[in-house]
PDB file of C-alpha atoms in Angstrom:
ATOM      1  CA  MET A 533     -74.493  19.667 -98.522  1.00  0.00           C
ATOM      2  CA  ARG A 534     -76.691  22.164 -96.671  1.00  0.00           C
ATOM      3  CA  GLN A 535     -78.367  20.823 -93.531  1.00  0.00           C
ATOM      4  CA  THR A 536     -82.029  21.667 -92.861  1.00  0.00           C
ATOM      5  CA  LEU A 537     -83.115  23.077 -89.487  1.00  0.00           C
ATOM      6  CA  SER A 538     -86.205  22.624 -87.319  1.00  0.00           C
ATOM      7  CA  VAL A 539     -86.848  25.012 -84.433  1.00  0.00           C
ATOM      8  CA  ALA A 540     -88.640  23.245 -81.555  1.00  0.00           C
ATOM      9  CA  MET A 541     -90.458  25.224 -78.860  1.00  0.00           C
ATOM     10  CA  ILE A 542     -93.013  24.692 -76.111  1.00  0.00           C
ATOM     11  CA  ALA A 543     -95.358  27.480 -75.076  1.00  0.00           C
ATOM     12  CA  MET A 544     -98.076  28.520 -72.670  1.00  0.00           C
ATOM     13  CA  ASN A 545     -99.474  32.069 -72.774  1.00  0.00           C
ATOM     14  CA  GLU A 546     -96.351  33.498 -74.432  1.00  0.00           C
ATOM     15  CA  GLU A 547     -97.811  36.262 -76.606  1.00  0.00           C
ATOM     16  CA  ALA A 548     -95.465  38.827 -75.022  1.00  0.00           C
ATOM     17  CA  ASN A 549     -92.272  36.884 -75.804  1.00  0.00           C
ATOM     18  CA  LEU A 550     -93.064  34.815 -78.870  1.00  0.00           C
ATOM     19  CA  PRO A 551     -92.912  37.463 -81.644  1.00  0.00           C
ATOM     20  CA  ARG A 552     -89.450  38.636 -80.573  1.00  0.00           C
ATOM     21  CA  THR A 553     -88.090  35.085 -80.642  1.00  0.00           C
ATOM     22  CA  LEU A 554     -89.828  33.869 -83.794  1.00  0.00           C
ATOM     23  CA  GLU A 555     -88.611  36.935 -85.668  1.00  0.00           C
ATOM     24  CA  THR A 556     -85.041  35.697 -85.142  1.00  0.00           C
ATOM     25  CA  VAL A 557     -85.670  32.153 -86.460  1.00  0.00           C
ATOM     26  CA  LYS A 558     -88.122  32.807 -89.298  1.00  0.00           C
ATOM     27  CA  TRP A 559     -85.388  31.752 -91.736  1.00  0.00           C
ATOM     28  CA  ALA A 560     -85.434  28.170 -90.373  1.00  0.00           C
ATOM     29  CA  ASP A 561     -86.868  25.408 -92.583  1.00  0.00           C
ATOM     30  CA  GLU A 562     -89.464  24.424 -89.989  1.00  0.00           C
ATOM     31  CA  ILE A 563     -90.841  25.799 -86.718  1.00  0.00           C
ATOM     32  CA  ILE A 564     -92.650  23.494 -84.281  1.00  0.00           C
ATOM     33  CA  VAL A 565     -94.610  24.956 -81.345  1.00  0.00           C
ATOM     34  CA  VAL A 566     -96.236  22.608 -78.832  1.00  0.00           C
ATOM     35  CA  ASP A 567     -98.820  24.473 -76.761  1.00  0.00           C
ATOM     36  CA  SER A 568    -100.234  23.314 -73.430  1.00  0.00           C
ATOM     37  CA  GLY A 569    -103.454  25.329 -73.422  1.00  0.00           C
ATOM     38  CA  SER A 570    -102.723  29.007 -74.012  1.00  0.00           C
ATOM     39  CA  ARG A 571    -105.593  31.425 -73.492  1.00  0.00           C
ATOM     40  CA  ASP A 572    -103.911  34.380 -75.199  1.00  0.00           C
ATOM     41  CA  ARG A 573    -102.709  34.921 -78.795  1.00  0.00           C
ATOM     42  CA  THR A 574     -99.823  32.431 -78.601  1.00  0.00           C
ATOM     43  CA  LEU A 575    -101.175  30.079 -81.271  1.00  0.00           C
ATOM     44  CA  GLU A 576    -102.236  32.913 -83.561  1.00  0.00           C
ATOM     45  CA  ILE A 577     -98.774  34.473 -83.367  1.00  0.00           C
ATOM     46  CA  ALA A 578     -96.993  31.159 -83.935  1.00  0.00           C
ATOM     47  CA  GLN A 579     -99.112  30.380 -86.983  1.00  0.00           C
ATOM     48  CA  SER A 580     -98.500  33.855 -88.418  1.00  0.00           C
ATOM     49  CA  TYR A 581     -94.821  32.881 -88.636  1.00  0.00           C
ATOM     50  CA  GLY A 582     -95.665  29.648 -90.411  1.00  0.00           C
ATOM     51  CA  ALA A 583     -95.163  27.459 -87.358  1.00  0.00           C
ATOM     52  CA  LYS A 584     -96.736  24.035 -87.109  1.00  0.00           C
ATOM     53  CA  THR A 585     -98.682  24.050 -83.848  1.00  0.00           C
ATOM     54  CA  SER A 586    -100.107  21.230 -81.763  1.00  0.00           C
ATOM     55  CA  TYR A 587    -101.573  20.738 -78.293  1.00  0.00           C
ATOM     56  CA  HIS A 588    -100.196  18.484 -75.576  1.00  0.00           C
ATOM     57  CA  ALA A 589    -101.297  18.567 -71.945  1.00  0.00           C
ATOM     58  CA  PHE A 590     -98.345  19.628 -69.807  1.00  0.00           C
ATOM     59  CA  GLY A 591     -96.739  16.672 -68.071  1.00  0.00           C
ATOM     60  CA  GLY A 592     -93.390  18.213 -67.214  1.00  0.00           C
ATOM     61  CA  HIS A 593     -90.777  20.222 -69.079  1.00  0.00           C
ATOM     62  CA  GLY A 594     -88.772  17.230 -70.285  1.00  0.00           C
ATOM     63  CA  GLU A 595     -91.809  15.371 -71.567  1.00  0.00           C
ATOM     64  CA  GLN A 596     -93.220  18.453 -73.275  1.00  0.00           C
ATOM     65  CA  LYS A 597     -89.974  19.245 -75.062  1.00  0.00           C
ATOM     66  CA  ASN A 598     -89.579  15.635 -76.185  1.00  0.00           C
ATOM     67  CA  VAL A 599     -93.026  15.871 -77.787  1.00  0.00           C
ATOM     68  CA  ALA A 600     -91.773  18.882 -79.763  1.00  0.00           C
ATOM     69  CA  LEU A 601     -88.568  17.056 -80.757  1.00  0.00           C
ATOM     70  CA  ASP A 602     -90.573  14.101 -82.049  1.00  0.00           C
ATOM     71  CA  LEU A 603     -92.547  16.391 -84.364  1.00  0.00           C
ATOM     72  CA  CYS A 604     -89.428  17.785 -86.052  1.00  0.00           C
ATOM     73  CA  THR A 605     -88.587  16.511 -89.534  1.00  0.00           C
ATOM     74  CA  CYS A 606     -85.393  18.373 -90.518  1.00  0.00           C
ATOM     75  CA  ASP A 607     -81.754  17.274 -90.266  1.00  0.00           C
ATOM     76  CA  TRP A 608     -80.997  19.424 -87.224  1.00  0.00           C
ATOM     77  CA  ILE A 609     -83.002  20.796 -84.292  1.00  0.00           C
ATOM     78  CA  LEU A 610     -82.648  24.093 -82.450  1.00  0.00           C
ATOM     79  CA  LEU A 611     -84.488  23.805 -79.123  1.00  0.00           C
ATOM     80  CA  LEU A 612     -85.633  27.169 -77.769  1.00  0.00           C
ATOM     81  CA  ASP A 613     -87.884  28.610 -75.092  1.00  0.00           C
ATOM     82  CA  ALA A 614     -90.322  31.324 -76.109  1.00  0.00           C
ATOM     83  CA  ASP A 615     -88.212  34.011 -74.393  1.00  0.00           C
ATOM     84  CA  GLU A 616     -84.895  33.094 -76.070  1.00  0.00           C
ATOM     85  CA  PRO A 617     -84.265  35.085 -79.268  1.00  0.00           C
ATOM     86  CA  LEU A 618     -81.018  34.705 -81.189  1.00  0.00           C
ATOM     87  CA  THR A 619     -78.620  37.567 -81.735  1.00  0.00           C
ATOM     88  CA  PRO A 620     -77.908  38.364 -85.414  1.00  0.00           C
ATOM     89  CA  GLU A 621     -74.384  37.036 -84.882  1.00  0.00           C
ATOM     90  CA  LEU A 622     -75.676  33.701 -83.595  1.00  0.00           C
ATOM     91  CA  GLN A 623     -78.121  33.424 -86.480  1.00  0.00           C
ATOM     92  CA  ALA A 624     -75.264  33.860 -88.952  1.00  0.00           C
ATOM     93  CA  GLU A 625     -73.061  31.414 -87.041  1.00  0.00           C
ATOM     94  CA  ILE A 626     -75.722  28.677 -87.144  1.00  0.00           C
ATOM     95  CA  GLN A 627     -76.430  29.291 -90.831  1.00  0.00           C
ATOM     96  CA  THR A 628     -72.722  29.040 -91.633  1.00  0.00           C
ATOM     97  CA  LEU A 629     -72.357  25.890 -89.541  1.00  0.00           C
ATOM     98  CA  LEU A 630     -75.252  24.147 -91.301  1.00  0.00           C
ATOM     99  CA  ALA A 631     -74.101  25.153 -94.773  1.00  0.00           C
ATOM    100  CA  SER A 632     -72.285  21.797 -94.788  1.00  0.00           C
ATOM    101  CA  GLU A 633     -72.020  18.755 -92.519  1.00  0.00           C
ATOM    102  CA  PRO A 634     -70.911  19.998 -89.025  1.00  0.00           C
ATOM    103  CA  LYS A 635     -68.012  18.367 -87.221  1.00  0.00           C
ATOM    104  CA  TYR A 636     -70.082  17.511 -84.131  1.00  0.00           C
ATOM    105  CA  THR A 637     -73.652  16.281 -83.715  1.00  0.00           C
ATOM    106  CA  ALA A 638     -74.478  18.664 -80.837  1.00  0.00           C
ATOM    107  CA  TYR A 639     -73.437  22.187 -79.839  1.00  0.00           C
ATOM    108  CA  TRP A 640     -73.427  24.296 -76.680  1.00  0.00           C
ATOM    109  CA  ILE A 641     -74.739  27.846 -77.094  1.00  0.00           C
ATOM    110  CA  PRO A 642     -73.821  30.643 -74.629  1.00  0.00           C
ATOM    111  CA  ARG A 643     -76.858  32.342 -73.101  1.00  0.00           C
ATOM    112  CA  LEU A 644     -77.018  35.918 -71.805  1.00  0.00           C
ATOM    113  CA  ASN A 645     -79.726  36.445 -69.177  1.00  0.00           C
ATOM    114  CA  LEU A 646     -81.752  39.620 -68.651  1.00  0.00           C
ATOM    115  CA  ILE A 647     -82.794  39.771 -64.995  1.00  0.00           C
ATOM    116  CA  MET A 648     -84.532  42.755 -63.411  1.00  0.00           C
ATOM    117  CA  GLY A 649     -83.492  44.988 -66.305  1.00  0.00           C
ATOM    118  CA  ARG A 650     -79.804  44.046 -66.335  1.00  0.00           C
ATOM    119  CA  TRP A 651     -77.836  41.635 -68.501  1.00  0.00           C
ATOM    120  CA  MET A 652     -76.069  39.390 -65.986  1.00  0.00           C
ATOM    121  CA  ARG A 653     -72.439  38.711 -66.903  1.00  0.00           C
ATOM    122  CA  HIS A 654     -71.057  37.365 -63.605  1.00  0.00           C
ATOM    123  CA  GLY A 655     -71.922  35.168 -60.639  1.00  0.00           C
ATOM    124  CA  GLY A 656     -72.212  31.979 -62.689  1.00  0.00           C
ATOM    125  CA  PHE A 657     -74.994  33.357 -64.897  1.00  0.00           C
ATOM    126  CA  TYR A 658     -72.767  33.828 -67.955  1.00  0.00           C
ATOM    127  CA  PRO A 659     -71.886  32.268 -70.343  1.00  0.00           C
ATOM    128  CA  ASP A 660     -74.612  29.888 -69.051  1.00  0.00           C
ATOM    129  CA  ARG A 661     -74.065  27.451 -71.938  1.00  0.00           C
ATOM    130  CA  LYS A 662     -77.068  25.386 -73.066  1.00  0.00           C
ATOM    131  CA  LEU A 663     -77.070  22.305 -75.295  1.00  0.00           C
ATOM    132  CA  ARG A 664     -79.717  23.459 -77.762  1.00  0.00           C
ATOM    133  CA  LEU A 665     -78.474  22.666 -81.277  1.00  0.00           C
ATOM    134  CA  PHE A 666     -78.180  19.021 -82.253  1.00  0.00           C
ATOM    135  CA  LYS A 667     -78.742  16.576 -85.063  1.00  0.00           C
ATOM    136  CA  ARG A 668     -82.249  15.113 -85.061  1.00  0.00           C
ATOM    137  CA  GLY A 669     -82.252  11.939 -82.970  1.00  0.00           C
ATOM    138  CA  ALA A 670     -78.895  12.719 -81.319  1.00  0.00           C
ATOM    139  CA  ALA A 671     -80.296  14.155 -78.061  1.00  0.00           C
ATOM    140  CA  ARG A 672     -83.311  13.784 -75.829  1.00  0.00           C
ATOM    141  CA  LEU A 673     -84.408  15.242 -72.512  1.00  0.00           C
ATOM    142  CA  SER A 674     -84.774  13.281 -69.312  1.00  0.00           C
ATOM    143  CA  GLU A 675     -88.303  13.329 -67.947  1.00  0.00           C
ATOM    144  CA  GLY A 676     -89.292  13.958 -64.350  1.00  0.00           C
ATOM    145  CA  VAL A 677     -86.217  16.024 -63.477  1.00  0.00           C
ATOM    146  CA  GLY A 678     -87.629  19.548 -63.176  1.00  0.00           C
ATOM    147  CA  PRO A 679     -87.720  22.645 -65.383  1.00  0.00           C
ATOM    148  CA  HIS A 680     -84.005  23.006 -66.117  1.00  0.00           C
ATOM    149  CA  SER A 681     -83.067  19.638 -67.589  1.00  0.00           C
ATOM    150  CA  THR A 682     -80.371  19.432 -70.281  1.00  0.00           C
ATOM    151  CA  PRO A 683     -80.766  17.359 -73.453  1.00  0.00           C
ATOM    152  CA  GLN A 684     -78.816  14.131 -73.069  1.00  0.00           C
ATOM    153  CA  HIS A 685     -76.269  13.524 -75.820  1.00  0.00           C
ATOM    154  CA  GLN A 686     -73.552  10.903 -76.047  1.00  0.00           C
ATOM    155  CA  GLY A 687     -70.214  11.842 -77.533  1.00  0.00           C
ATOM    156  CA  PRO A 688     -68.147  14.995 -78.068  1.00  0.00           C
ATOM    157  CA  LYS A 689     -69.889  18.338 -78.429  1.00  0.00           C
ATOM    158  CA  GLY A 690     -68.926  21.603 -80.069  1.00  0.00           C
ATOM    159  CA  ARG A 691     -69.296  25.157 -78.813  1.00  0.00           C
ATOM    160  CA  LEU A 692     -70.786  28.121 -80.597  1.00  0.00           C
ATOM    161  CA  THR A 693     -69.369  31.528 -79.735  1.00  0.00           C
ATOM    162  CA  HIS A 694     -72.267  33.986 -80.107  1.00  0.00           C
ATOM    163  CA  ASP A 695     -75.074  34.559 -77.627  1.00  0.00           C
ATOM    164  CA  MET A 696     -78.625  33.409 -77.340  1.00  0.00           C
ATOM    165  CA  LEU A 697     -80.545  36.013 -75.335  1.00  0.00           C
ATOM    166  CA  HIS A 698     -82.818  35.084 -72.448  1.00  0.00           C
ATOM    167  CA  TYR A 699     -85.464  37.630 -71.457  1.00  0.00           C
ATOM    168  CA  ALA A 700     -85.815  35.762 -68.206  1.00  0.00           C
ATOM    169  CA  TYR A 701     -87.202  37.927 -65.419  1.00  0.00           C
ATOM    170  CA  PRO A 702     -87.921  41.573 -66.306  1.00  0.00           C
ATOM    171  CA  ASN A 703     -88.764  42.500 -62.706  1.00  0.00           C
ATOM    172  CA  LEU A 704     -88.632  41.095 -59.192  1.00  0.00           C
ATOM    173  CA  ALA A 705     -92.321  40.110 -59.123  1.00  0.00           C
ATOM    174  CA  VAL A 706     -91.946  37.896 -62.201  1.00  0.00           C
ATOM    175  CA  TYR A 707     -88.759  36.375 -60.792  1.00  0.00           C
ATOM    176  CA  LEU A 708     -90.390  35.509 -57.464  1.00  0.00           C
ATOM    177  CA  GLU A 709     -93.455  34.024 -59.192  1.00  0.00           C
ATOM    178  CA  HIS A 710     -91.262  31.746 -61.327  1.00  0.00           C
ATOM    179  CA  MET A 711     -89.051  30.694 -58.424  1.00  0.00           C
ATOM    180  CA  ASN A 712     -92.112  29.882 -56.306  1.00  0.00           C
ATOM    181  CA  ARG A 713     -93.518  27.706 -59.109  1.00  0.00           C
ATOM    182  CA  TYR A 714     -90.198  26.063 -59.971  1.00  0.00           C
ATOM    183  CA  SER A 715     -89.345  25.326 -56.338  1.00  0.00           C
ATOM    184  CA  SER A 716     -92.737  23.628 -55.863  1.00  0.00           C
ATOM    185  CA  GLU A 717     -92.150  21.475 -58.944  1.00  0.00           C
ATOM    186  CA  ILE A 718     -88.658  20.458 -57.822  1.00  0.00           C
ATOM    187  CA  ALA A 719     -89.836  19.875 -54.239  1.00  0.00           C
ATOM    188  CA  GLN A 720     -92.276  17.261 -55.521  1.00  0.00           C
ATOM    189  CA  LEU A 721     -89.434  15.485 -57.331  1.00  0.00           C
ATOM    190  CA  LEU A 722     -87.222  15.649 -54.228  1.00  0.00           C
ATOM    191  CA  ALA A 723     -89.995  14.248 -52.053  1.00  0.00           C
ATOM    192  CA  ALA A 724     -90.653  11.435 -54.524  1.00  0.00           C
ATOM    193  CA  ARG A 725     -86.974  10.471 -54.224  1.00  0.00           C
ATOM    194  CA  GLY A 726     -87.088  10.563 -50.438  1.00  0.00           C
ATOM    195  CA  ARG A 727     -84.962  13.714 -50.138  1.00  0.00           C
ATOM    196  CA  THR A 728     -87.107  15.316 -47.464  1.00  0.00           C
ATOM    197  CA  SER A 729     -84.340  16.441 -45.063  1.00  0.00           C
ATOM    198  CA  ARG A 730     -85.791  14.468 -42.162  1.00  0.00           C
ATOM    199  CA  SER A 731     -82.549  14.271 -40.175  1.00  0.00           C
ATOM    200  CA  TRP A 732     -81.316  17.399 -38.416  1.00  0.00           C
ATOM    201  CA  ALA A 733     -78.026  17.251 -40.340  1.00  0.00           C
ATOM    202  CA  ALA A 734     -79.771  17.083 -43.723  1.00  0.00           C
ATOM    203  CA  PHE A 735     -82.211  19.814 -42.691  1.00  0.00           C
ATOM    204  CA  ALA A 736     -79.420  22.122 -41.540  1.00  0.00           C
ATOM    205  CA  TRP A 737     -77.407  21.646 -44.730  1.00  0.00           C
ATOM    206  CA  ASN A 738     -80.163  21.643 -47.361  1.00  0.00           C
ATOM    207  CA  CYS A 739     -82.435  24.312 -45.901  1.00  0.00           C
ATOM    208  CA  LEU A 740     -79.955  26.665 -44.215  1.00  0.00           C
ATOM    209  CA  LEU A 741     -76.250  26.177 -44.952  1.00  0.00           C
ATOM    210  CA  ASN A 742     -76.543  25.286 -48.638  1.00  0.00           C
ATOM    211  CA  PRO A 743     -78.481  28.486 -49.508  1.00  0.00           C
ATOM    212  CA  ALA A 744     -75.971  30.608 -47.558  1.00  0.00           C
ATOM    213  CA  ALA A 745     -72.970  28.872 -49.145  1.00  0.00           C
ATOM    214  CA  THR A 746     -74.486  29.303 -52.599  1.00  0.00           C
ATOM    215  CA  PHE A 747     -74.858  33.042 -52.046  1.00  0.00           C
ATOM    216  CA  LEU A 748     -71.244  33.436 -50.893  1.00  0.00           C
ATOM    217  CA  TYR A 749     -69.890  31.340 -53.757  1.00  0.00           C
ATOM    218  CA  ASN A 750     -71.828  33.085 -56.529  1.00  0.00           C
ATOM    219  CA  TYR A 751     -71.836  36.643 -55.182  1.00  0.00           C
ATOM    220  CA  ILE A 752     -68.260  36.794 -53.875  1.00  0.00           C
ATOM    221  CA  PHE A 753     -66.086  34.147 -55.509  1.00  0.00           C
ATOM    222  CA  ARG A 754     -67.842  34.189 -58.889  1.00  0.00           C
ATOM    223  CA  LEU A 755     -67.946  38.005 -58.868  1.00  0.00           C
ATOM    224  CA  GLY A 756     -71.716  38.424 -58.794  1.00  0.00           C
ATOM    225  CA  PHE A 757     -71.213  41.772 -57.017  1.00  0.00           C
ATOM    226  CA  LEU A 758     -69.993  43.223 -60.336  1.00  0.00           C
ATOM    227  CA  ASP A 759     -73.594  43.141 -61.594  1.00  0.00           C
ATOM    228  CA  GLY A 760     -74.631  45.936 -59.231  1.00  0.00           C
ATOM    229  CA  ARG A 761     -77.765  46.090 -57.126  1.00  0.00           C
ATOM    230  CA  GLU A 762     -79.573  43.784 -59.535  1.00  0.00           C
ATOM    231  CA  GLY A 763     -76.847  41.209 -58.984  1.00  0.00           C
ATOM    232  CA  LEU A 764     -77.244  41.494 -55.222  1.00  0.00           C
ATOM    233  CA  LEU A 765     -81.016  41.000 -55.479  1.00  0.00           C
ATOM    234  CA  LEU A 766     -80.557  38.068 -57.851  1.00  0.00           C
ATOM    235  CA  HIS A 767     -78.120  36.163 -55.664  1.00  0.00           C
ATOM    236  CA  LEU A 768     -80.003  36.835 -52.432  1.00  0.00           C
ATOM    237  CA  ASN A 769     -83.234  35.575 -53.934  1.00  0.00           C
ATOM    238  CA  HIS A 770     -81.571  32.665 -55.730  1.00  0.00           C
ATOM    239  CA  SER A 771     -80.445  31.466 -52.300  1.00  0.00           C
ATOM    240  CA  VAL A 772     -84.008  31.879 -51.034  1.00  0.00           C
ATOM    241  CA  TYR A 773     -85.142  29.726 -53.984  1.00  0.00           C
ATOM    242  CA  ILE A 774     -82.778  26.942 -52.882  1.00  0.00           C
ATOM    243  CA  HIS A 775     -84.186  27.227 -49.357  1.00  0.00           C
ATOM    244  CA  TRP A 776     -87.742  27.066 -50.717  1.00  0.00           C
ATOM    245  CA  LYS A 777     -87.301  23.887 -52.739  1.00  0.00           C
ATOM    246  CA  PHE A 778     -85.812  21.967 -49.810  1.00  0.00           C
ATOM    247  CA  ILE A 779     -88.167  23.359 -47.177  1.00  0.00           C
ATOM    248  CA  LYS A 780     -91.146  22.543 -49.412  1.00  0.00           C
ATOM    249  CA  ALA A 781     -89.860  18.985 -49.847  1.00  0.00           C
ATOM    250  CA  TRP A 782     -89.503  18.761 -46.063  1.00  0.00           C
TER     251      TRP A 782
END
């Protein structure tokens, strides 16, 4: 028996990304978009694709996405960000999977990231699997854990083979703006848990050695150098991001 599909999304001023993504899921049975106060055409665009829209004041990524999950009514949920369109191959794979009862109740999807104009295929940034497709009620996000939380699901999970695209950071300015905002959000969570690097040993590791070790691991041992100059910029600045979140917590 064919399974129905809800697409769940959260959004805030996403008029640049939303049409590209919604175009790839317009075949879904239901699209839910939870907005946190957009001042651009986000809501207008979402509604033009038949999406059900609602407002919820932003209280954190996990909380916001759980609000969207709770509004879904179909058998299965595909959780997406506004900048994550599906490739045609992934669309067909999901449609085939849901043509009958799937073997698993949750599936990992590989994600291909566009960063500074280059699709990143090394350095730990691919296949970058995300748990985004699951039976309604089978997964939920933890709240208060920062912007990159994974839906929590008990039991075995399947893997899809085709890519979800992530138009993450088209240029360095956008990347730095996001990392500044994300590091501030995570620093607040670290501080609330008492991880403020007060001892010299913790300070040296978290704020200095950990960022350097992360760069060496991703750029050298995980072959990040194969992604050219963009890969070098990515891994250098990713290490700076790690430094930021710990130094801000301190």
